[in-house]
PDB file of C-alpha atoms and ligand atoms in Angstrom:
ATOM      1  CA  MET G   1      -8.525 -31.104   1.686  1.00 41.00           C
ATOM      2  CA  ASN G   2      -8.878 -32.193  -1.953  1.00 43.00           C
ATOM      3  CA  ASN G   3      -5.431 -31.472  -3.456  1.00 45.00           C
ATOM      4  CA  ASN G   4      -6.987 -30.233  -6.693  1.00 45.00           C
ATOM      5  CA  LEU G   5      -8.528 -27.374  -4.760  1.00 45.00           C
ATOM      6  CA  ALA G   6      -5.456 -26.462  -2.688  1.00 50.00           C
ATOM      7  CA  GLY G   7      -3.454 -24.352  -5.185  1.00 56.00           C
ATOM      8  CA  GLU G   8      -3.507 -20.767  -6.449  1.00 57.00           C
ATOM      9  CA  ALA G   9      -6.066 -21.619  -9.128  1.00 53.00           C
ATOM     10  CA  HIS G  10      -8.951 -22.407  -6.780  1.00 56.00           C
ATOM     11  CA  ARG G  11      -9.619 -19.672  -4.261  1.00 60.00           C
ATOM     12  CA  PRO G  12     -13.026 -18.259  -3.405  1.00 81.00           C
ATOM     13  CA  GLY G  13     -13.701 -14.524  -3.308  1.00 97.00           C
ATOM     14  CA  ARG G  14     -11.743 -12.852  -0.542  1.00 98.00           C
ATOM     15  CA  ILE G  15     -10.086  -9.615   0.533  1.00 98.00           C
ATOM     16  CA  GLU G  16      -6.397  -9.597   1.471  1.00 98.00           C
ATOM     17  CA  VAL G  17      -4.830  -6.407   2.842  1.00 98.00           C
ATOM     18  CA  VAL G  18      -1.070  -5.786   2.913  1.00 98.00           C
ATOM     19  CA  CYS G  19      -0.323  -2.702   5.015  1.00 98.00           C
ATOM     20  CA  GLY G  20       2.527  -0.980   6.834  1.00 98.00           C
ATOM     21  CA  SER G  21       4.797   2.046   6.638  1.00 98.00           C
ATOM     22  CA  MET G  22       6.726   3.203   3.591  1.00 98.00           C
ATOM     23  CA  PHE G  23       9.591   0.849   2.532  1.00 98.00           C
ATOM     24  CA  SER G  24       7.988  -2.076   4.408  1.00 98.00           C
ATOM     25  CA  GLY G  25       7.638  -4.230   1.271  1.00 97.00           C
ATOM     26  CA  LYS G  26       3.913  -3.739   0.533  1.00 98.00           C
ATOM     27  CA  THR G  27       4.370  -3.327  -3.206  1.00 97.00           C
ATOM     28  CA  GLU G  28       6.891  -6.205  -3.414  1.00 97.00           C
ATOM     29  CA  GLU G  29       4.395  -8.477  -1.648  1.00 98.00           C
ATOM     30  CA  LEU G  30       1.510  -7.302  -3.862  1.00 97.00           C
ATOM     31  CA  ILE G  31       3.555  -7.951  -7.039  1.00 97.00           C
ATOM     32  CA  ARG G  32       4.647 -11.375  -5.717  1.00 97.00           C
ATOM     33  CA  ARG G  33       1.049 -12.474  -5.082  1.00 98.00           C
ATOM     34  CA  LEU G  34      -0.172 -11.109  -8.437  1.00 97.00           C
ATOM     35  CA  LYS G  35       2.622 -12.739 -10.453  1.00 96.00           C
ATOM     36  CA  ARG G  36       1.889 -16.108  -8.797  1.00 97.00           C
ATOM     37  CA  ALA G  37      -1.777 -15.690  -9.778  1.00 97.00           C
ATOM     38  CA  GLU G  38      -0.666 -14.985 -13.375  1.00 96.00           C
ATOM     39  CA  PHE G  39       1.465 -18.171 -13.319  1.00 97.00           C
ATOM     40  CA  ALA G  40      -1.715 -19.995 -12.258  1.00 97.00           C
ATOM     41  CA  LYS G  41      -3.321 -18.657 -15.486  1.00 97.00           C
ATOM     42  CA  GLN G  42      -5.755 -16.505 -13.580  1.00 97.00           C
ATOM     43  CA  ARG G  43      -7.146 -13.341 -15.135  1.00 97.00           C
ATOM     44  CA  VAL G  44      -5.481 -10.538 -13.171  1.00 97.00           C
ATOM     45  CA  GLU G  45      -6.176  -6.794 -13.268  1.00 97.00           C
ATOM     46  CA  ILE G  46      -4.157  -4.255 -11.284  1.00 97.00           C
ATOM     47  CA  PHE G  47      -5.258  -0.754 -10.364  1.00 97.00           C
ATOM     48  CA  LYS G  48      -3.576   2.244  -8.818  1.00 96.00           C
ATOM     49  CA  PRO G  49      -4.735   5.814  -8.158  1.00 97.00           C
ATOM     50  CA  ALA G  50      -3.976   8.037 -11.161  1.00 96.00           C
ATOM     51  CA  LEU G  51      -2.398  10.611  -8.852  1.00 96.00           C
ATOM     52  CA  ASP G  52       0.434   8.180  -8.014  1.00 93.00           C
ATOM     53  CA  THR G  53       2.904   9.092 -10.761  1.00 92.00           C
ATOM     54  CA  ARG G  54       6.011   8.644  -8.547  1.00 88.00           C
ATOM     55  CA  TYR G  55       7.989   6.026 -10.538  1.00 90.00           C
ATOM     56  CA  SER G  56       5.656   5.478 -13.497  1.00 91.00           C
ATOM     57  CA  GLU G  57       2.312   6.689 -14.832  1.00 92.00           C
ATOM     58  CA  ILE G  58       1.073   3.207 -15.774  1.00 93.00           C
ATOM     59  CA  GLU G  59       3.065   0.643 -13.810  1.00 94.00           C
ATOM     60  CA  VAL G  60       3.054  -0.327 -10.155  1.00 91.00           C
ATOM     61  CA  VAL G  61       6.749  -0.065  -9.207  1.00 93.00           C
ATOM     62  CA  SER G  62       8.439  -1.037  -5.936  1.00 93.00           C
ATOM     63  CA  HIS G  63      11.366   0.848  -4.348  1.00 93.00           C
ATOM     64  CA  ASP G  64      13.606  -1.946  -5.727  1.00 92.00           C
ATOM     65  CA  ARG G  65      12.147  -1.235  -9.183  1.00 93.00           C
ATOM     66  CA  ASN G  66      10.167  -4.479  -9.513  1.00 92.00           C
ATOM     67  CA  SER G  67       7.161  -3.636 -11.628  1.00 93.00           C
ATOM     68  CA  ILE G  68       3.872  -4.867 -13.055  1.00 93.00           C
ATOM     69  CA  MET G  69       1.527  -3.195 -15.555  1.00 92.00           C
ATOM     70  CA  SER G  70      -1.488  -1.463 -14.052  1.00 94.00           C
ATOM     71  CA  THR G  71      -4.513   0.631 -14.919  1.00 95.00           C
ATOM     72  CA  PRO G  72      -4.483   4.077 -13.269  1.00 96.00           C
ATOM     73  CA  VAL G  73      -7.988   5.148 -12.170  1.00 97.00           C
ATOM     74  CA  ASP G  74      -9.385   8.340 -10.633  1.00 96.00           C
ATOM     75  CA  SER G  75     -12.038   6.777  -8.435  1.00 97.00           C
ATOM     76  CA  SER G  76     -12.912   3.468  -6.777  1.00 97.00           C
ATOM     77  CA  SER G  77     -16.087   3.120  -8.897  1.00 96.00           C
ATOM     78  CA  SER G  78     -13.922   2.671 -12.023  1.00 97.00           C
ATOM     79  CA  ILE G  79     -12.408  -0.469 -10.448  1.00 97.00           C
ATOM     80  CA  LEU G  80     -15.846  -2.089 -10.331  1.00 95.00           C
ATOM     81  CA  LEU G  81     -16.595  -1.159 -13.955  1.00 94.00           C
ATOM     82  CA  LEU G  82     -13.244  -2.516 -15.196  1.00 95.00           C
ATOM     83  CA  SER G  83     -13.292  -5.818 -13.265  1.00 93.00           C
ATOM     84  CA  SER G  84     -15.706  -7.985 -15.256  1.00 91.00           C
ATOM     85  CA  ASP G  85     -14.367 -11.443 -16.214  1.00 92.00           C
ATOM     86  CA  ILE G  86     -11.454 -11.089 -13.774  1.00 96.00           C
ATOM     87  CA  ASP G  87     -10.307 -13.634 -11.156  1.00 97.00           C
ATOM     88  CA  VAL G  88      -7.873 -11.494  -9.156  1.00 98.00           C
ATOM     89  CA  VAL G  89      -7.881  -7.719  -8.600  1.00 98.00           C
ATOM     90  CA  GLY G  90      -4.775  -5.993  -7.201  1.00 98.00           C
ATOM     91  CA  ILE G  91      -4.867  -2.446  -5.851  1.00 98.00           C
ATOM     92  CA  ASP G  92      -1.748  -0.491  -4.867  1.00 97.00           C
ATOM     93  CA  GLU G  93      -1.478   2.787  -2.893  1.00 97.00           C
ATOM     94  CA  ALA G  94      -5.039   2.169  -1.712  1.00 98.00           C
ATOM     95  CA  GLN G  95      -4.744   4.890   0.958  1.00 98.00           C
ATOM     96  CA  PHE G  96      -5.228   7.481  -1.805  1.00 98.00           C
ATOM     97  CA  PHE G  97      -8.638   6.122  -2.878  1.00 97.00           C
ATOM     98  CA  ASP G  98     -12.003   7.448  -1.712  1.00 97.00           C
ATOM     99  CA  ASP G  99     -13.949   5.649   1.047  1.00 97.00           C
ATOM    100  CA  GLY G 100     -16.101   3.975  -1.643  1.00 98.00           C
ATOM    101  CA  LEU G 101     -13.216   1.525  -2.099  1.00 98.00           C
ATOM    102  CA  VAL G 102     -14.455  -0.465   0.908  1.00 98.00           C
ATOM    103  CA  ALA G 103     -17.845  -1.256  -0.686  1.00 98.00           C
ATOM    104  CA  VAL G 104     -16.170  -1.887  -4.061  1.00 98.00           C
ATOM    105  CA  CYS G 105     -13.792  -4.498  -2.580  1.00 98.00           C
ATOM    106  CA  ASN G 106     -16.682  -6.124  -0.701  1.00 98.00           C
ATOM    107  CA  GLU G 107     -18.776  -6.355  -3.872  1.00 97.00           C
ATOM    108  CA  LEU G 108     -15.872  -7.838  -5.871  1.00 97.00           C
ATOM    109  CA  ALA G 109     -15.142 -10.433  -3.163  1.00 98.00           C
ATOM    110  CA  ASN G 110     -18.842 -11.323  -2.925  1.00 97.00           C
ATOM    111  CA  LYS G 111     -18.769 -12.011  -6.682  1.00 96.00           C
ATOM    112  CA  GLY G 112     -15.984 -14.560  -6.135  1.00 97.00           C
ATOM    113  CA  ILE G 113     -13.014 -12.324  -6.974  1.00 97.00           C
ATOM    114  CA  ARG G 114      -9.790 -12.434  -4.936  1.00 98.00           C
ATOM    115  CA  VAL G 115      -8.974  -8.815  -4.051  1.00 98.00           C
ATOM    116  CA  ILE G 116      -5.445  -7.947  -2.877  1.00 98.00           C
ATOM    117  CA  VAL G 117      -5.063  -4.411  -1.522  1.00 98.00           C
ATOM    118  CA  ALA G 118      -1.782  -2.743  -0.529  1.00 98.00           C
ATOM    119  CA  GLY G 119      -1.520   0.594   1.231  1.00 98.00           C
ATOM    120  CA  LEU G 120      -0.148   2.755   4.011  1.00 98.00           C
ATOM    121  CA  ASP G 121      -1.894   2.119   7.308  1.00 98.00           C
ATOM    122  CA  MET G 122      -0.912   5.545   8.681  1.00 98.00           C
ATOM    123  CA  ASP G 123      -0.016   8.967   7.325  1.00 98.00           C
ATOM    124  CA  PHE G 124       3.089  10.924   8.407  1.00 98.00           C
ATOM    125  CA  LYS G 125       1.230  12.110  11.537  1.00 98.00           C
ATOM    126  CA  GLY G 126       0.514   8.540  12.628  1.00 98.00           C
ATOM    127  CA  VAL G 127      -3.195   8.875  11.770  1.00 98.00           C
ATOM    128  CA  PRO G 128      -4.994   5.942  10.009  1.00 98.00           C
ATOM    129  CA  PHE G 129      -4.963   6.672   6.277  1.00 98.00           C
ATOM    130  CA  GLY G 130      -8.075   6.804   4.004  1.00 98.00           C
ATOM    131  CA  PRO G 131      -9.997   3.555   3.481  1.00 98.00           C
ATOM    132  CA  ILE G 132      -7.205   1.277   4.832  1.00 98.00           C
ATOM    133  CA  PRO G 133      -8.495   0.891   8.430  1.00 98.00           C
ATOM    134  CA  ALA G 134     -12.000  -0.017   7.217  1.00 98.00           C
ATOM    135  CA  LEU G 135     -10.539  -2.428   4.676  1.00 98.00           C
ATOM    136  CA  CYS G 136      -8.542  -4.113   7.448  1.00 98.00           C
ATOM    137  CA  ALA G 137     -11.785  -4.538   9.394  1.00 98.00           C
ATOM    138  CA  ILE G 138     -13.636  -6.312   6.573  1.00 98.00           C
ATOM    139  CA  ALA G 139     -10.644  -8.230   5.160  1.00 98.00           C
ATOM    140  CA  ASP G 140     -10.371 -12.019   5.283  1.00 98.00           C
ATOM    141  CA  GLU G 141      -6.637 -11.664   5.888  1.00 98.00           C
ATOM    142  CA  VAL G 142      -4.435  -8.732   6.951  1.00 98.00           C
ATOM    143  CA  THR G 143      -0.648  -8.844   6.574  1.00 98.00           C
ATOM    144  CA  LYS G 144       1.211  -6.091   8.404  1.00 98.00           C
ATOM    145  CA  VAL G 145       4.718  -5.680   7.009  1.00 98.00           C
ATOM    146  CA  HIS G 146       7.585  -3.690   8.529  1.00 98.00           C
ATOM    147  CA  ALA G 147      10.483  -1.639   7.220  1.00 98.00           C
ATOM    148  CA  ILE G 148      13.691  -1.271   9.232  1.00 98.00           C
ATOM    149  CA  CYS G 149      13.972   1.879  11.360  1.00 98.00           C
ATOM    150  CA  VAL G 150      16.716   3.911   9.647  1.00 98.00           C
ATOM    151  CA  ARG G 151      17.845   5.383  12.987  1.00 98.00           C
ATOM    152  CA  CYS G 152      18.184   2.290  15.229  1.00 98.00           C
ATOM    153  CA  GLY G 153      17.598  -0.877  13.170  1.00 98.00           C
ATOM    154  CA  ALA G 154      14.438  -1.963  15.012  1.00 98.00           C
ATOM    155  CA  LEU G 155      11.182  -2.700  13.175  1.00 98.00           C
ATOM    156  CA  ALA G 156       9.675   0.523  11.845  1.00 98.00           C
ATOM    157  CA  TYR G 157       5.954   1.242  12.244  1.00 96.00           C
ATOM    158  CA  VAL G 158       5.446   4.704  10.747  1.00 98.00           C
ATOM    159  CA  SER G 159       6.708   7.017   7.978  1.00 98.00           C
ATOM    160  CA  HIS G 160       8.328  10.221   9.268  1.00 98.00           C
ATOM    161  CA  ARG G 161       8.152  13.167   6.837  1.00 98.00           C
ATOM    162  CA  LEU G 162      11.500  14.922   6.445  1.00 98.00           C
ATOM    163  CA  VAL G 163      10.285  18.061   4.703  1.00 97.00           C
ATOM    164  CA  ASN G 164       8.102  20.874   5.935  1.00 95.00           C
ATOM    165  CA  ASN G 165       4.707  20.283   4.288  1.00 96.00           C
ATOM    166  CA  GLU G 166       1.458  19.800   6.182  1.00 97.00           C
ATOM    167  CA  LYS G 167      -0.577  18.445   3.249  1.00 98.00           C
ATOM    168  CA  ARG G 168      -1.668  14.871   3.830  1.00 98.00           C
ATOM    169  CA  VAL G 169      -0.931  13.805   0.253  1.00 98.00           C
ATOM    170  CA  MET G 170       2.656  14.452  -0.811  1.00 98.00           C
ATOM    171  CA  LEU G 171       4.334  11.924  -3.113  1.00 97.00           C
ATOM    172  CA  GLY G 172       7.912  11.078  -2.237  1.00 96.00           C
ATOM    173  CA  GLU G 173      10.581   8.528  -1.370  1.00 96.00           C
ATOM    174  CA  GLN G 174      13.810   8.494   0.695  1.00 97.00           C
ATOM    175  CA  ALA G 175      14.470  12.234   0.380  1.00 97.00           C
ATOM    176  CA  GLU G 176      11.025  13.027   1.782  1.00 98.00           C
ATOM    177  CA  TYR G 177      10.251  10.168   4.199  1.00 98.00           C
ATOM    178  CA  GLU G 178      12.074   7.794   6.552  1.00 98.00           C
ATOM    179  CA  PRO G 179      10.620   4.696   8.246  1.00 98.00           C
ATOM    180  CA  LEU G 180      11.011   4.873  12.042  1.00 98.00           C
ATOM    181  CA  CYS G 181      10.197   2.750  15.090  1.00 98.00           C
ATOM    182  CA  ARG G 182       7.898   4.173  17.791  1.00 98.00           C
ATOM    183  CA  GLU G 183      10.757   5.420  19.983  1.00 98.00           C
ATOM    184  CA  CYS G 184      12.713   7.100  17.158  1.00 98.00           C
ATOM    185  CA  TYR G 185       9.492   8.620  15.740  1.00 98.00           C
ATOM    186  CA  ARG G 186       8.671  10.193  19.122  1.00 98.00           C
ATOM    187  CA  LYS G 187      12.182  11.680  19.308  1.00 98.00           C
ATOM    188  CA  ALA G 188      12.012  12.865  15.687  1.00 98.00           C
ATOM    189  CA  LEU G 189       8.733  14.731  16.346  1.00 98.00           C
ATOM    190  CA  GLU G 190      10.355  16.442  19.376  1.00 97.00           C
ATOM    191  CA  GLU G 191      13.307  17.475  17.184  1.00 97.00           C
ATOM    192  CA  ASP G 192      10.897  18.781  14.505  1.00 95.00           C
ATOM    193  CA  LYS G 193       9.088  20.875  17.156  1.00 92.00           C
ATOM    194  CA  ASN G 194      12.369  22.358  18.409  1.00 92.00           C
ATOM    195  CA  LYS G 195      13.438  23.167  14.832  1.00 86.00           C
ATOM    196  CA  ASP G 196      10.127  25.007  14.265  1.00 76.00           C
ATOM    197  CA  LYS G 197      10.750  27.113  17.383  1.00 68.00           C
ATOM    198  CA  THR G 198      14.193  28.239  16.174  1.00 66.00           C
ATOM    199  CA  HIS G 199      12.877  29.296  12.711  1.00 60.00           C
TER     200      HIS G 199
HETATM  201  N1  ADP N 214      14.550   1.185   5.815  1.00 72.47           N
HETATM  202  C1  ADP N 214      14.214   0.203   4.979  1.00 72.47           C
HETATM  203  N2  ADP N 214      13.710  -0.967   5.464  1.00 72.47           N
HETATM  204  C2  ADP N 214      13.381  -1.970   4.643  1.00 72.47           C
HETATM  205  N3  ADP N 214      13.486  -1.901   3.281  1.00 72.47           N
HETATM  206  C3  ADP N 214      13.952  -0.764   2.740  1.00 72.47           C
HETATM  207  C4  ADP N 214      14.340   0.341   3.551  1.00 72.47           C
HETATM  208  N4  ADP N 214      14.761   1.336   2.728  1.00 72.47           N
HETATM  209  C5  ADP N 214      14.642   0.873   1.464  1.00 72.47           C
HETATM  210  N5  ADP N 214      14.142  -0.385   1.445  1.00 72.47           N
HETATM  211  C6  ADP N 214      13.866  -1.156   0.237  1.00 72.47           C
HETATM  212  O1  ADP N 214      12.480  -1.073  -0.040  1.00 72.47           O
HETATM  213  C7  ADP N 214      12.043  -2.318  -0.539  1.00 72.47           C
HETATM  214  C8  ADP N 214      10.546  -2.443  -0.349  1.00 72.47           C
HETATM  215  O2  ADP N 214       9.952  -1.633  -1.326  1.00 72.47           O
HETATM  216  P1  ADP N 214       8.397  -1.612  -1.562  1.00 72.47           P
HETATM  217  O3  ADP N 214       7.848  -2.989  -1.708  1.00 72.47           O
HETATM  218  O4  ADP N 214       8.165  -0.659  -2.705  1.00 72.47           O
HETATM  219  O5  ADP N 214       7.886  -0.991  -0.188  1.00 72.47           O
HETATM  220  P2  ADP N 214       6.526  -0.203   0.151  1.00 72.47           P
HETATM  221  O6  ADP N 214       5.562  -0.456  -0.976  1.00 72.47           O
HETATM  222  O7  ADP N 214       6.064  -0.764   1.459  1.00 72.47           O
HETATM  223  O8  ADP N 214       6.919   1.236   0.258  1.00 72.47           O
HETATM  224  C9  ADP N 214      12.848  -3.324   0.239  1.00 72.47           C
HETATM  225  O9  ADP N 214      12.928  -4.570  -0.431  1.00 72.47           O
HETATM  226  C10 ADP N 214      14.200  -2.653   0.371  1.00 72.47           C
HETATM  227  O10 ADP N 214      15.059  -2.988  -0.695  1.00 72.47           O
HETATM  228  C1  LIG N 215       3.363   8.843   4.896  1.00 72.47           C
HETATM  229  C2  LIG N 215       2.783   9.511   3.704  1.00 72.47           C
HETATM  230  C3  LIG N 215       3.153   9.104   2.419  1.00 72.47           C
HETATM  231  N1  LIG N 215       2.622   9.714   1.337  1.00 72.47           N
HETATM  232  C4  LIG N 215       3.021   9.267  -0.015  1.00 72.47           C
HETATM  233  C5  LIG N 215       4.500   9.098  -0.244  1.00 72.47           C
HETATM  234  C6  LIG N 215       4.553   8.014  -1.302  1.00 72.47           C
HETATM  235  O1  LIG N 215       4.450   8.641  -2.595  1.00 72.47           O
HETATM  236  C7  LIG N 215       3.319   7.159  -1.017  1.00 72.47           C
HETATM  237  C8  LIG N 215       3.623   5.909  -0.245  1.00 72.47           C
HETATM  238  O2  LIG N 215       4.343   5.021  -1.040  1.00 72.47           O
HETATM  239  P1  LIG N 215       4.956   3.628  -0.530  1.00 72.47           P
HETATM  240  O3  LIG N 215       4.721   2.712  -1.696  1.00 72.47           O
HETATM  241  O4  LIG N 215       4.217   3.208   0.700  1.00 72.47           O
HETATM  242  O5  LIG N 215       6.398   3.864  -0.274  1.00 72.47           O
HETATM  243  O6  LIG N 215       2.465   7.979  -0.221  1.00 72.47           O
HETATM  244  C9  LIG N 215       1.685  10.712   1.473  1.00 72.47           C
HETATM  245  O7  LIG N 215       1.171  11.250   0.471  1.00 72.47           O
HETATM  246  N2  LIG N 215       1.325  11.123   2.729  1.00 72.47           N
HETATM  247  C10 LIG N 215       1.831  10.549   3.845  1.00 72.47           C
HETATM  248  O8  LIG N 215       1.448  10.964   4.995  1.00 72.47           O
HETATM  249 ZN1   ZN N 216      14.286   3.345  15.813  1.00 72.47          ZN
END
């Protein structure tokens, strides 16, 4: 390969998805890729859903408090409108966006933009979350990251909700969710069922 074309500065349009449970390092990985693109003097724009006000209204912030400025938007169509003259688009908490995000990412990539999307692959019930599964299907590259199961130390695969709330969207962190492996998640759901019976 021509070495001049091998670096960060010369990448064709593509979709990269970073997915996994809570605390798996999705946001850290997104910020790492975006900051490298900024070092390569690329024009970078970062979006997050406006409803995600957990650590900051306007920044994307990881659990370790690494951060990068972002533009909060209410709908996926705004991402398309705000991405002219941009080389790299980053999107965090993509599970909260509408299904239109899939076509938006495709259109951006087809225009030559590198799109990096981070989001939860599953909700607290273990069900695929929002547009993430479809984005994985059309992505050029999918990176599945893993937290550590807080009960046994194995690789976690899902986020167990610790509080009694059936709504799919509920912002939170360690007090509300714990990352668990398959075995510990199955046991935790059994325990939750038994707790419900005694109340
Ligand atoms: N159980 C855990 N397993 C792995 N990392 C954890 C855990 N609990 C807290 N963390 C912290 O979370 C950080 C990852 O945060 P972040 O990138 O915001 O994750 P995500 O976006 O996937 O929720 C890790 O670097 C680590 O310091
Ligand atoms: C599992 C699950 C999570 N959420 C919320 C909780 C957090 O605010 C975000 C995920 O953030 P992270 O960067 O991946 O840690 O999503 C939710 O609303 N519903 C769920 O089922
Ligand atoms: Zn476990």
